[in-house]
Structure formats: structure tokens, C-alpha cells
Short mmCIF file of C-alpha atoms in Angstrom, two decimals:
data_model
loop_
_atom_site.label_atom_id
_atom_site.label_comp_id
_atom_site.label_asym_id
_atom_site.label_seq_id
_atom_site.Cartn_x
_atom_site.Cartn_y
_atom_site.Cartn_z
CA MET P 1 71.00 75.82 2.35
CA GLU P 2 68.54 73.00 1.94
CA ARG P 3 69.10 72.63 -1.79
CA ARG P 4 72.37 72.72 -1.56
CA LEU P 5 72.47 69.62 0.87
CA ALA P 6 70.13 67.69 -1.41
CA VAL P 7 72.25 68.65 -4.68
CA ALA P 8 75.81 67.32 -2.68
CA ILE P 9 73.70 64.13 -1.14
CA ALA P 10 72.84 63.19 -4.77
CA ARG P 11 76.34 63.47 -6.34
CA SER P 12 77.78 61.81 -3.78
CA TYR P 13 75.19 58.99 -4.90
CA LEU P 14 76.02 59.36 -8.66
CA ARG P 15 79.37 58.34 -8.33
CA VAL P 16 78.42 54.84 -7.78
CA TYR P 17 76.14 54.47 -11.31
CA THR P 18 77.41 54.11 -14.44
CA SER P 19 77.36 56.91 -16.76
CA ALA P 20 74.40 56.04 -18.81
CA GLU P 21 72.45 55.86 -14.70
CA THR P 22 74.10 59.03 -13.99
CA GLN P 23 72.58 60.46 -16.74
CA SER P 24 69.11 59.62 -16.44
CA LEU P 25 69.25 59.92 -12.29
CA GLN P 26 70.64 63.43 -13.21
CA SER P 27 67.96 64.15 -15.35
CA TYR P 28 65.47 63.55 -12.86
CA ILE P 29 66.92 65.19 -9.73
CA TRP P 30 66.60 68.14 -11.90
CA SER P 31 63.53 68.22 -13.90
CA GLY P 32 61.83 67.25 -10.34
CA HIS P 33 63.25 70.00 -8.93
CA THR P 34 62.16 71.97 -11.57
CA LEU P 35 58.68 70.67 -11.74
CA MET P 36 58.47 71.27 -7.99
CA GLN P 37 59.52 74.78 -8.40
CA ASN P 38 57.48 75.68 -11.69
CA ALA P 39 54.25 73.59 -10.36
CA PRO P 40 51.07 75.92 -9.94
CA ALA P 41 49.91 76.46 -6.77
CA ARG P 42 46.30 74.94 -6.60
CA ARG P 43 43.34 77.29 -6.41
CA ARG P 44 40.08 76.60 -4.72
CA ASN P 45 36.76 77.19 -6.73
CA ALA P 46 35.32 79.50 -4.27
CA ALA P 47 31.70 78.88 -5.87
CA SER P 48 32.03 74.90 -5.73
CA THR P 49 33.35 75.19 -2.33
CA ARG P 50 30.54 77.22 -0.73
CA GLU P 51 28.15 75.10 -2.56
CA ALA P 52 29.91 71.80 -1.27
CA ILE P 53 29.80 73.53 2.42
CA LEU P 54 25.45 74.51 1.90
CA THR P 55 25.30 70.80 0.78
CA SER P 56 26.92 69.40 3.23
CA ALA P 57 25.26 71.62 6.13
CA ARG P 58 21.75 70.90 4.45
CA GLN P 59 22.45 66.98 4.81
CA ALA P 60 24.10 67.62 9.00
CA PHE P 61 21.02 69.58 9.96
CA ALA P 62 18.44 66.96 8.38
CA ARG P 63 19.90 64.26 10.04
CA ALA P 64 20.88 65.92 13.61
CA GLY P 65 18.97 69.23 13.82
CA TYR P 66 21.00 72.86 14.47
CA ASP P 67 21.76 71.40 17.83
CA GLY P 68 23.42 68.35 16.72
CA ALA P 69 25.04 69.06 13.59
CA GLY P 70 28.50 70.57 14.32
CA VAL P 71 30.64 72.92 11.89
CA ARG P 72 33.50 70.40 12.18
CA GLU P 73 31.23 68.01 11.28
CA ILE P 74 30.01 70.28 8.50
CA ALA P 75 33.48 71.19 7.25
CA ALA P 76 34.50 66.99 7.11
CA GLY P 77 31.48 66.72 5.02
CA ALA P 78 32.53 69.50 2.65
CA GLY P 79 36.70 68.15 2.58
CA VAL P 80 37.29 71.88 4.34
CA THR P 81 38.46 73.15 7.44
CA ALA P 82 36.17 74.69 9.93
CA MET P 83 37.91 77.89 9.34
CA LEU P 84 37.11 77.84 5.64
CA VAL P 85 32.77 77.04 6.81
CA ASN P 86 33.38 80.38 9.25
CA ARG P 87 35.17 82.12 6.38
CA TYR P 88 32.31 82.03 3.96
CA PHE P 89 29.56 81.66 6.23
CA GLY P 90 30.22 83.61 9.20
CA SER P 91 28.66 81.78 12.02
CA LYS P 92 26.70 78.41 12.45
CA GLU P 93 23.26 80.40 12.67
CA GLN P 94 24.06 82.36 9.11
CA LEU P 95 24.61 78.52 7.68
CA PHE P 96 21.74 77.61 9.02
CA ALA P 97 19.45 80.07 7.62
CA GLU P 98 21.05 79.91 4.01
CA ALA P 99 20.63 76.01 4.19
CA LEU P 100 16.91 76.82 4.97
CA ALA P 101 16.67 79.25 2.36
CA ALA P 102 17.98 77.08 -0.29
CA THR P 103 15.33 74.25 0.53
CA ALA P 104 13.00 76.70 0.42
CA ALA P 105 13.89 77.33 -3.32
CA GLU P 106 13.54 74.09 -4.38
CA PRO P 107 9.18 73.80 -3.60
CA THR P 108 7.56 70.34 -3.93
CA ILE P 109 4.00 71.42 -3.08
CA LEU P 110 3.75 74.87 -3.39
CA THR P 111 5.56 75.12 -7.22
CA GLN P 112 4.27 77.50 -9.66
CA GLU P 113 2.67 75.36 -11.65
CA ASN P 114 0.84 73.86 -9.06
CA LEU P 115 -0.53 77.47 -8.05
CA LYS P 116 -1.56 77.78 -11.43
CA SER P 117 -4.14 74.79 -10.78
CA SER P 118 -7.76 75.32 -11.63
CA ASN P 119 -8.29 73.04 -8.36
CA LEU P 120 -5.36 73.79 -5.80
CA GLY P 121 -6.79 71.94 -2.80
CA GLU P 122 -7.00 68.88 -4.42
CA THR P 123 -3.52 70.02 -6.06
CA ILE P 124 -1.91 70.18 -2.91
CA ALA P 125 -3.91 66.85 -1.66
CA ALA P 126 -2.56 64.78 -4.16
CA THR P 127 1.16 66.30 -4.37
CA LEU P 128 1.25 66.06 -0.26
CA VAL P 129 0.20 62.59 -0.07
CA ASP P 130 2.47 61.20 -3.09
CA ILE P 131 5.45 62.94 -1.18
CA THR P 132 4.47 61.02 2.31
CA LYS P 133 4.23 57.56 0.48
CA SER P 134 5.93 54.58 2.57
CA GLY P 135 9.62 54.16 2.25
CA ASP P 136 10.31 57.61 0.74
CA THR P 137 12.72 59.86 2.12
CA PRO P 138 11.32 62.81 4.14
CA LEU P 139 11.82 66.49 2.22
CA GLU P 140 14.96 67.89 3.04
CA GLY P 141 13.80 71.16 4.49
CA PHE P 142 11.18 69.50 6.49
CA LEU P 143 13.29 67.33 8.33
CA ILE P 144 15.78 70.39 9.19
CA MET P 145 12.79 72.26 11.13
CA LEU P 146 11.63 68.91 12.67
CA HIS P 147 15.01 67.77 14.31
CA SER P 148 16.00 71.43 15.08
CA ALA P 149 12.41 73.05 16.66
CA SER P 150 13.90 72.16 19.96
CA SER P 151 16.25 74.74 19.78
CA LYS P 152 15.16 78.77 20.23
CA ARG P 153 17.41 80.01 18.08
CA ALA P 154 16.81 78.11 15.29
CA ALA P 155 13.20 78.08 15.87
CA GLU P 156 13.37 81.94 15.55
CA ILE P 157 15.29 81.38 11.91
CA GLY P 158 12.85 78.94 10.71
CA ARG P 159 10.11 81.28 11.48
CA GLU P 160 11.70 84.06 9.53
CA GLN P 161 12.31 81.73 6.92
CA ILE P 162 8.87 80.55 6.88
CA GLU P 163 7.22 83.66 6.84
CA ASN P 164 8.75 85.12 4.08
CA GLY P 165 8.93 82.08 2.03
CA HIS P 166 6.39 79.62 1.54
CA GLN P 167 3.83 81.42 4.31
CA LYS P 168 3.93 84.88 1.92
CA THR P 169 3.68 82.30 -1.34
CA MET P 170 0.68 80.47 0.22
CA ALA P 171 -0.80 83.83 0.77
CA ALA P 172 -0.16 85.92 -2.20
CA ALA P 173 -2.15 82.91 -4.17
CA LEU P 174 -5.46 83.47 -1.80
CA SER P 175 -7.81 86.17 -2.26
CA GLY P 176 -10.05 87.75 0.17
CA ASP P 177 -9.92 88.04 4.30
CA LEU P 178 -7.08 86.66 6.50
CA ALA P 179 -5.03 85.18 3.71
CA PRO P 180 -1.67 85.29 6.18
CA GLN P 181 -3.57 83.06 8.79
CA ARG P 182 -5.36 81.17 6.25
CA ALA P 183 -2.00 80.47 4.70
CA ALA P 184 -0.59 79.48 7.67
CA LEU P 185 -3.00 76.81 8.22
CA VAL P 186 -2.53 75.33 5.08
CA LEU P 187 1.22 74.98 5.81
CA SER P 188 0.11 73.81 9.51
CA LEU P 189 -1.90 70.91 7.60
CA VAL P 190 0.50 69.88 5.35
CA ALA P 191 3.94 69.64 7.88
CA GLY P 192 0.87 67.78 10.41
CA PHE P 193 0.31 65.19 7.79
CA GLN P 194 3.70 64.68 7.15
CA VAL P 195 4.90 63.83 10.49
CA MET P 196 1.51 61.87 11.13
CA ARG P 197 2.03 59.69 8.23
CA GLN P 198 5.67 60.16 7.34
CA MET P 199 7.48 60.29 10.84
CA ILE P 200 4.99 58.61 13.22
CA GLY P 201 3.71 56.18 10.77
CA LEU P 202 -0.01 56.04 12.00
CA SER P 203 -1.79 53.07 10.71
CA ALA P 204 -4.98 55.24 9.64
CA LEU P 205 -2.73 57.12 7.28
CA ALA P 206 0.22 55.09 6.17
CA GLU P 207 -1.74 52.45 5.39
CA ALA P 208 -4.83 54.06 3.99
CA GLU P 209 -5.32 54.19 0.05
CA PRO P 210 -3.64 57.73 -1.92
CA ALA P 211 -7.27 58.29 -3.44
CA ASP P 212 -9.14 57.96 0.23
CA LEU P 213 -6.92 60.36 1.82
CA ILE P 214 -6.65 62.80 -1.12
CA LYS P 215 -10.91 62.74 -1.25
CA ILE P 216 -10.46 63.80 2.27
CA LEU P 217 -7.71 66.38 2.19
CA ALA P 218 -8.55 68.41 -0.90
CA PRO P 219 -12.03 69.52 0.53
CA LEU P 220 -10.03 70.93 3.88
CA PHE P 221 -7.42 72.76 1.86
CA GLN P 222 -10.00 73.94 -0.56
CA GLN P 223 -12.03 75.70 2.37
CA LEU P 224 -8.76 77.48 3.35
CA ILE P 225 -7.82 78.50 -0.06
CA ASP P 226 -11.47 80.01 -0.83
CA GLY P 227 -11.85 81.69 2.91
CA ALA P 228 -14.48 81.46 5.18
CA THR P 229 -18.13 81.66 3.75
CA LYS P 230 -19.48 85.12 4.87
CA PRO P 231 -22.88 85.25 7.37
CA GLY P 232 -25.79 84.98 5.09
CA GLN P 233 -23.87 84.39 1.87
CA VAL P 234 -25.39 80.55 0.18
CA ASP P 235 -22.31 78.26 -1.12
#
């Protein structure tokens, strides 16, 4: 019905044009109609859409934390609807877990190259001092956890991710007793240093010479890496 009405209106306008104009307009009308009929439906690339949502989520959680970032905000950042976010990830909790997992998959300190270092304590110290320079943007995973720690559910998800990720990786690089505890202390020292130097800007750390900080930190890390000296054992 709508098509017949549109064609009738078009024909009534054609009467006032010259033959050349009429032919041109008719061609335009019918070719346009054909193009509309034959235009292929736009298909969404599932992998690209999922990645766009995940990237937007990482940015939102790093900026506002778990409670502060909304699904609609994340959807807008990815150029999709909130319904589509839920279709791809199921829930905000699952999206948060996958965002954390994605950051953990891109380690900065516990890289395979660093873990193979013959002087791991100094390597960790040097990397930590380098990534916390004044003016540098803090690591995304660190910001996500820092801004989400006040949420009980986010803390639970974060704990699971850390225990199965960085802590497990660090512990696997250690030998001797209490490897999980020593690995957890390494991570705690890293996180505490990040907060005090980069987020709070404690002057003694923020304004210190990098070499001085590495000199202090390296033996602390190395002691945790080597393990406690047993009673009666000579260093």
C-alpha cells in the first residue's frame, strides 16, 4: 500500500517536468527503490563488538570502580546498547571478572622475561620504580582494583583473580617453604609502593632518585624470593 502511494505521488510530480527531467527522475526513483530492496543488512562482527565492550569496561572500571561504572555507560563507550552488553557477558559481575582477567593477561612486572632474571629482586624493583614515575598513568589493573576495593563483591572477584593469576605466577617462580605467602607479600609490597608513590605522591618516594629506591627495594624483594634463613643456617 505504501509503495503504491509513493509511486502515485512520484508520477503526479513527473507531469510537470520535461521529458529529459522526467527520465532522469524516474531513473532516480526506481534505482533508489531497487537499492533499498537489495541493500545487504549490516552484520555486526561479534568478536570486534565483544572486544569493544571489554575495552570500554576496563576504562570505566579503572576510572570509577565497580560500583561507579554503569552498564549503560560501558555500552555507550562501546557504541552498543546495554542489552547487547548483557547478551555478550551475562552480567556486570562477569564483565568485571573478564576485565580484570584481561589486564592480568598483560603483565608488566611479572613478565616471563623478568621471571627468568638471575637477579629477580632487583629486576622487580627496577620495573616497579620505572612504572611509578611521576606523571605516568598507573597500570589499568591496579586502578580497577584500587577503585573497586570498597565493593564486597568486587573484592571477592579481585581476590580470586589475583590468587589464580599474579600470586600463582609469582609462587611458581619461588622454591622453598611458604611460597604462596612469600608471593603474596611480594604483591603487597608492589601494590603498597604504587599507592604511596604514584597515587598519594609521598614526597620521600615521589621525589627520590630511582637508583636509591631500587637499592632499598631490591634486597627486600630478594629476601622474599629466596625465603627465610633457617635456624643455624649461615648466609
